[in-house]
Amino acid sequence: MIKRVIAVYFSPAGSTRRLAERMAASAAEALGAEFGTLDITLPEARSAGEKRAFSKEDLVVFGMPTYAGRLPNKISPFVGSGFSGAGTYAIALVTYGNRSFDSSLTELRYLLRNSGFKVIGEAAFPCVHAFTDLLAPRRPDKEDLSEAGKFAEKIAAQIAEGAPAGDAAELPVVSADDIAPYYLPKKEDGSPAVFLKARPVTDPGKCDGCGICAGVCPMGSVDRTDPSKITGICIKCCACVRKCPKGAKYFDDPEFLSHVRMLERGYRERKEIYMFP
């Protein structure tokens, strides 16, 4: 019997959080279970050596964004090592910025299964791109959130129908060989866009030093005493850009901007939601 449904998510821009929480809340209501959340976005939530354990009385909705067709490479090791299931039911959820989710969902299912979870449902939702509002604008929208809730209710019904003697169907096993390499970003002319070292810059005329950008950085890389300084790794999540109330943060790297224009030119059609089963 499921007693608790937990939304676990890494969500710098907020879209993955909204979908994971909607799924988990809908499943919890359908099952008459407790609803909870576990936000692993900020560094302090990913303490080294700490492992979160889940039981057969839990259902976990695990949400991750897609970066270059995979899970964020600075976060995926924690996804693989920071959680422990005991045949715990899980729904794998990924979001993507309207290009493609490529291998991110396969990678998430692989990591969850290797950590003791039984993945019985998976979904990929297009969401507004972290880089630009022109890709999947305002998504997840009301329709997306409604579909997320219905999908979770469907999974909950499958669990309820199988309890206590039956068993919900686990999705097919995948291996590391099923996970494709990271997508290679391209510029407008189709050549590789190399912006690994790109960092957000700060408009001194707009920045009032409030420190919000430092507080939302998932890598802890924005200097809290001087927010214009990036002292560590930047994963291009754009949390600092999107959550600055003054609009003081932006990227000016030419290769990065060329890649954004390429995406805006080629991937503006409305993408459909993928859900299975």
Short mmCIF file of C-alpha atoms in Angstrom, two decimals:
data_model
loop_
_atom_site.label_atom_id
_atom_site.label_comp_id
_atom_site.label_asym_id
_atom_site.label_seq_id
_atom_site.Cartn_x
_atom_site.Cartn_y
_atom_site.Cartn_z
CA MET A 1 0.00 0.00 0.00
CA ILE A 2 1.34 3.42 -0.97
CA LYS A 3 1.35 5.77 2.02
CA ARG A 4 3.45 8.62 0.62
CA VAL A 5 3.97 10.22 -2.81
CA ILE A 6 7.06 12.42 -3.13
CA ALA A 7 8.02 14.83 -5.90
CA VAL A 8 11.81 14.84 -6.21
CA TYR A 9 13.18 17.39 -8.65
CA PHE A 10 16.10 19.45 -9.90
CA SER A 11 14.51 22.59 -11.30
CA PRO A 12 16.58 25.78 -11.63
CA ALA A 13 14.00 27.58 -13.79
CA GLY A 14 10.90 26.14 -12.10
CA SER A 15 9.14 24.26 -14.91
CA THR A 16 10.22 20.79 -13.81
CA ARG A 17 9.11 21.56 -10.25
CA ARG A 18 5.61 22.55 -11.38
CA LEU A 19 5.09 19.36 -13.36
CA ALA A 20 6.62 17.02 -10.76
CA GLU A 21 4.53 18.54 -7.98
CA ARG A 22 1.34 18.35 -10.05
CA MET A 23 1.97 14.68 -10.82
CA ALA A 24 2.81 13.78 -7.24
CA ALA A 25 -0.11 15.73 -5.76
CA SER A 26 -2.57 14.12 -8.20
CA ALA A 27 -1.25 10.62 -7.50
CA ALA A 28 -1.34 11.23 -3.75
CA GLU A 29 -4.95 12.36 -3.88
CA ALA A 30 -5.95 9.36 -6.01
CA LEU A 31 -4.21 6.96 -3.61
CA GLY A 32 -5.29 8.67 -0.40
CA ALA A 33 -1.61 9.08 0.43
CA GLU A 34 0.56 11.78 1.97
CA PHE A 35 2.11 14.27 -0.48
CA GLY A 36 5.65 15.57 -0.07
CA THR A 37 8.46 17.26 -1.99
CA LEU A 38 12.23 17.00 -2.12
CA ASP A 39 13.92 19.83 -4.01
CA ILE A 40 17.53 18.96 -4.94
CA THR A 41 18.16 22.13 -6.95
CA LEU A 42 20.48 23.95 -4.57
CA PRO A 43 23.93 22.68 -3.50
CA GLU A 44 22.99 22.24 0.15
CA ALA A 45 20.32 19.73 -0.88
CA ARG A 46 22.97 17.52 -2.47
CA SER A 47 25.27 16.99 0.50
CA ALA A 48 28.09 14.56 -0.18
CA GLY A 49 27.55 11.14 1.31
CA GLU A 50 23.88 11.69 2.17
CA LYS A 51 21.56 9.13 0.59
CA ARG A 52 17.77 9.41 0.63
CA ALA A 53 16.11 6.04 1.16
CA PHE A 54 12.60 5.18 -0.04
CA SER A 55 10.47 2.13 0.71
CA LYS A 56 7.75 0.09 -0.98
CA GLU A 57 5.23 2.33 0.74
CA ASP A 58 6.47 5.28 -1.34
CA LEU A 59 5.79 6.42 -4.89
CA VAL A 60 8.42 8.82 -6.22
CA VAL A 61 7.91 11.25 -9.09
CA PHE A 62 11.45 12.08 -10.15
CA GLY A 63 11.75 15.21 -12.32
CA MET A 64 14.82 16.39 -14.22
CA PRO A 65 15.43 18.89 -17.05
CA THR A 66 17.14 17.98 -20.31
CA TYR A 67 20.47 19.69 -21.05
CA ALA A 68 21.94 18.91 -24.49
CA GLY A 69 19.82 15.79 -24.82
CA ARG A 70 20.84 14.25 -21.48
CA LEU A 71 20.48 14.89 -17.78
CA PRO A 72 22.67 17.79 -16.56
CA ASN A 73 26.13 16.25 -16.38
CA LYS A 74 27.02 17.96 -13.10
CA ILE A 75 23.86 16.61 -11.43
CA SER A 76 23.42 13.12 -12.90
CA PRO A 77 26.14 11.56 -10.66
CA PHE A 78 24.12 12.64 -7.63
CA VAL A 79 20.94 11.23 -9.15
CA GLY A 80 22.75 7.92 -9.48
CA SER A 81 24.28 7.89 -6.00
CA GLY A 82 22.06 10.01 -3.76
CA PHE A 83 18.95 7.85 -3.66
CA SER A 84 18.07 4.33 -2.63
CA GLY A 85 14.88 2.45 -3.44
CA ALA A 86 13.65 -0.92 -2.20
CA GLY A 87 11.61 -1.89 -5.22
CA THR A 88 10.05 1.57 -4.83
CA TYR A 89 7.62 2.60 -7.56
CA ALA A 90 8.81 5.62 -9.56
CA ILE A 91 7.61 7.84 -12.38
CA ALA A 92 10.46 9.25 -14.46
CA LEU A 93 9.75 12.79 -15.69
CA VAL A 94 11.95 14.97 -17.90
CA THR A 95 11.38 18.41 -19.34
CA TYR A 96 13.01 19.89 -22.43
CA GLY A 97 13.17 23.23 -24.22
CA ASN A 98 11.21 22.29 -27.36
CA ARG A 99 14.08 20.75 -29.34
CA SER A 100 14.19 17.12 -28.15
CA PHE A 101 14.56 15.14 -24.94
CA ASP A 102 16.87 12.72 -26.81
CA SER A 103 18.31 10.28 -24.21
CA SER A 104 17.47 12.14 -21.00
CA LEU A 105 14.48 9.94 -20.18
CA THR A 106 16.40 6.75 -20.94
CA GLU A 107 19.24 7.97 -18.72
CA LEU A 108 16.88 8.79 -15.86
CA ARG A 109 15.19 5.39 -16.05
CA TYR A 110 18.60 3.71 -16.08
CA LEU A 111 19.83 5.59 -13.01
CA LEU A 112 16.63 5.06 -11.05
CA ARG A 113 16.50 1.35 -11.79
CA ASN A 114 20.14 0.91 -10.76
CA SER A 115 19.31 2.64 -7.46
CA GLY A 116 16.56 0.18 -6.58
CA PHE A 117 13.49 1.87 -8.06
CA LYS A 118 10.83 0.22 -10.17
CA VAL A 119 10.00 2.67 -12.97
CA ILE A 120 6.36 2.11 -13.92
CA GLY A 121 5.73 5.29 -15.92
CA GLU A 122 7.66 7.94 -17.78
CA ALA A 123 6.91 11.26 -19.43
CA ALA A 124 8.63 14.09 -21.30
CA PHE A 125 7.10 17.57 -21.38
CA PRO A 126 8.15 20.52 -23.56
CA CYS A 127 8.71 23.62 -21.42
CA VAL A 128 9.81 27.17 -22.10
CA HIS A 129 13.50 27.06 -22.94
CA ALA A 130 15.88 28.40 -20.31
CA PHE A 131 17.64 30.42 -23.03
CA THR A 132 14.65 32.09 -24.72
CA ASP A 133 10.92 32.67 -24.29
CA LEU A 134 10.38 32.04 -28.01
CA LEU A 135 10.63 28.26 -27.56
CA ALA A 136 7.60 26.61 -25.92
CA PRO A 137 6.39 29.97 -24.56
CA ARG A 138 4.43 29.83 -21.28
CA ARG A 139 4.74 26.05 -21.09
CA PRO A 140 3.90 24.08 -19.06
CA ASP A 141 0.50 25.65 -19.66
CA LYS A 142 -2.86 24.74 -18.16
CA GLU A 143 -3.33 21.91 -20.65
CA ASP A 144 0.11 20.46 -19.89
CA LEU A 145 -0.49 20.52 -16.14
CA SER A 146 -3.89 18.91 -16.60
CA GLU A 147 -2.35 16.10 -18.67
CA ALA A 148 0.36 15.63 -16.06
CA GLY A 149 -2.28 15.19 -13.38
CA LYS A 150 -4.31 12.74 -15.45
CA PHE A 151 -1.22 10.69 -16.23
CA ALA A 152 -0.33 10.42 -12.55
CA GLU A 153 -3.90 9.41 -11.72
CA LYS A 154 -3.66 6.67 -14.36
CA ILE A 155 -0.46 5.33 -12.78
CA ALA A 156 -2.06 5.53 -9.34
CA ALA A 157 -5.02 3.50 -10.60
CA GLN A 158 -2.66 0.82 -11.93
CA ILE A 159 -0.98 0.62 -8.53
CA ALA A 160 -4.30 0.45 -6.71
CA GLU A 161 -5.58 -2.29 -9.00
CA GLY A 162 -2.45 -4.36 -8.37
CA ALA A 163 -2.45 -4.01 -4.58
CA PRO A 164 -1.87 -5.88 -2.46
CA ALA A 165 -1.30 -9.17 -4.28
CA GLY A 166 -0.65 -7.92 -7.80
CA ASP A 167 2.13 -5.84 -9.24
CA ALA A 168 2.34 -2.79 -11.48
CA ALA A 169 4.28 -3.33 -14.69
CA GLU A 170 7.89 -2.16 -14.75
CA LEU A 171 9.10 -0.48 -17.93
CA PRO A 172 11.70 -2.35 -20.00
CA VAL A 173 15.24 -2.49 -18.65
CA VAL A 174 17.79 -0.21 -20.33
CA SER A 175 21.58 -0.26 -20.23
CA ALA A 176 24.28 2.38 -20.43
CA ASP A 177 24.66 1.50 -24.11
CA ASP A 178 21.13 2.79 -24.75
CA ILE A 179 22.11 6.30 -23.66
CA ALA A 180 23.24 8.44 -26.60
CA PRO A 181 26.07 10.99 -26.36
CA TYR A 182 25.28 14.58 -25.47
CA TYR A 183 23.80 16.71 -28.24
CA LEU A 184 26.38 18.96 -29.90
CA PRO A 185 25.06 22.54 -29.97
CA LYS A 186 25.18 24.29 -33.34
CA LYS A 187 25.47 27.87 -34.50
CA GLU A 188 23.28 29.48 -37.13
CA ASP A 189 25.54 28.24 -39.92
CA GLY A 190 25.38 24.65 -38.66
CA SER A 191 28.91 24.56 -37.30
CA PRO A 192 29.58 23.53 -33.66
CA ALA A 193 28.79 26.18 -31.06
CA VAL A 194 31.43 26.11 -28.34
CA PHE A 195 30.33 28.04 -25.27
CA LEU A 196 31.40 25.84 -22.39
CA LYS A 197 33.21 28.76 -20.75
CA ALA A 198 30.37 31.25 -21.29
CA ARG A 199 29.24 32.97 -18.11
CA PRO A 200 26.38 35.36 -17.38
CA VAL A 201 27.36 38.99 -17.17
CA THR A 202 25.84 41.73 -15.05
CA ASP A 203 24.54 45.13 -16.08
CA PRO A 204 25.88 47.43 -13.30
CA GLY A 205 23.22 49.99 -14.11
CA LYS A 206 20.45 47.54 -13.23
CA CYS A 207 21.99 45.39 -10.48
CA ASP A 208 21.14 46.56 -6.97
CA GLY A 209 23.17 43.84 -5.24
CA CYS A 210 20.13 42.05 -3.79
CA GLY A 211 21.85 38.66 -4.08
CA ILE A 212 18.85 36.73 -5.43
CA CYS A 213 21.00 35.39 -8.28
CA ALA A 214 23.50 33.96 -5.77
CA GLY A 215 20.70 32.34 -3.82
CA VAL A 216 19.19 30.52 -6.81
CA CYS A 217 22.39 29.29 -8.51
CA PRO A 218 22.31 25.45 -8.37
CA MET A 219 26.09 25.30 -8.41
CA GLY A 220 26.66 28.01 -5.80
CA SER A 221 28.81 29.83 -8.34
CA VAL A 222 27.57 33.42 -7.98
CA ASP A 223 29.56 35.41 -5.43
CA ARG A 224 27.22 36.49 -2.63
CA THR A 225 29.28 39.59 -1.81
CA ASP A 226 29.68 40.63 -5.46
CA PRO A 227 26.99 39.06 -7.70
CA SER A 228 28.81 40.19 -10.84
CA LYS A 229 31.49 37.57 -10.13
CA ILE A 230 31.05 33.93 -11.17
CA THR A 231 33.41 31.94 -8.98
CA GLY A 232 32.62 28.38 -10.08
CA ILE A 233 30.98 26.20 -12.70
CA CYS A 234 28.14 27.58 -14.82
CA ILE A 235 25.78 24.95 -16.25
CA LYS A 236 23.83 27.51 -18.34
CA CYS A 237 20.59 26.83 -16.43
CA CYS A 238 19.81 30.57 -16.57
CA ALA A 239 18.27 30.60 -13.10
CA CYS A 240 20.14 33.82 -12.33
CA VAL A 241 18.95 35.40 -15.58
CA ARG A 242 15.31 34.39 -15.21
CA LYS A 243 14.95 35.14 -11.52
CA CYS A 244 16.71 38.53 -11.39
CA PRO A 245 13.92 41.04 -10.62
CA LYS A 246 15.87 43.83 -12.31
CA GLY A 247 16.81 41.99 -15.52
CA ALA A 248 20.47 42.63 -14.74
CA LYS A 249 21.83 39.20 -15.77
CA TYR A 250 22.36 38.10 -19.35
CA PHE A 251 24.71 36.18 -21.66
CA ASP A 252 26.77 38.00 -24.27
CA ASP A 253 28.95 35.15 -25.54
CA PRO A 254 28.73 35.21 -29.40
CA GLU A 255 28.72 31.41 -29.81
CA PHE A 256 26.03 31.03 -27.15
CA LEU A 257 23.87 33.70 -28.78
CA SER A 258 24.31 32.15 -32.23
CA HIS A 259 23.14 28.83 -30.82
CA VAL A 260 20.07 30.50 -29.31
CA ARG A 261 19.21 32.06 -32.68
CA MET A 262 19.57 28.67 -34.36
CA LEU A 263 17.13 27.15 -31.87
CA GLU A 264 14.68 30.01 -32.28
CA ARG A 265 14.76 29.58 -36.05
CA GLY A 266 14.33 25.81 -36.16
CA TYR A 267 12.31 24.65 -33.13
CA ARG A 268 9.33 26.94 -32.62
CA GLU A 269 6.51 24.54 -33.51
CA ARG A 270 4.42 23.28 -30.61
CA LYS A 271 5.73 19.90 -29.46
CA GLU A 272 3.53 17.14 -28.11
CA ILE A 273 3.82 15.57 -24.67
CA TYR A 274 5.28 12.05 -24.48
CA MET A 275 3.80 9.77 -21.83
CA PHE A 276 4.16 6.00 -21.37
CA PRO A 277 2.31 3.82 -20.67
#
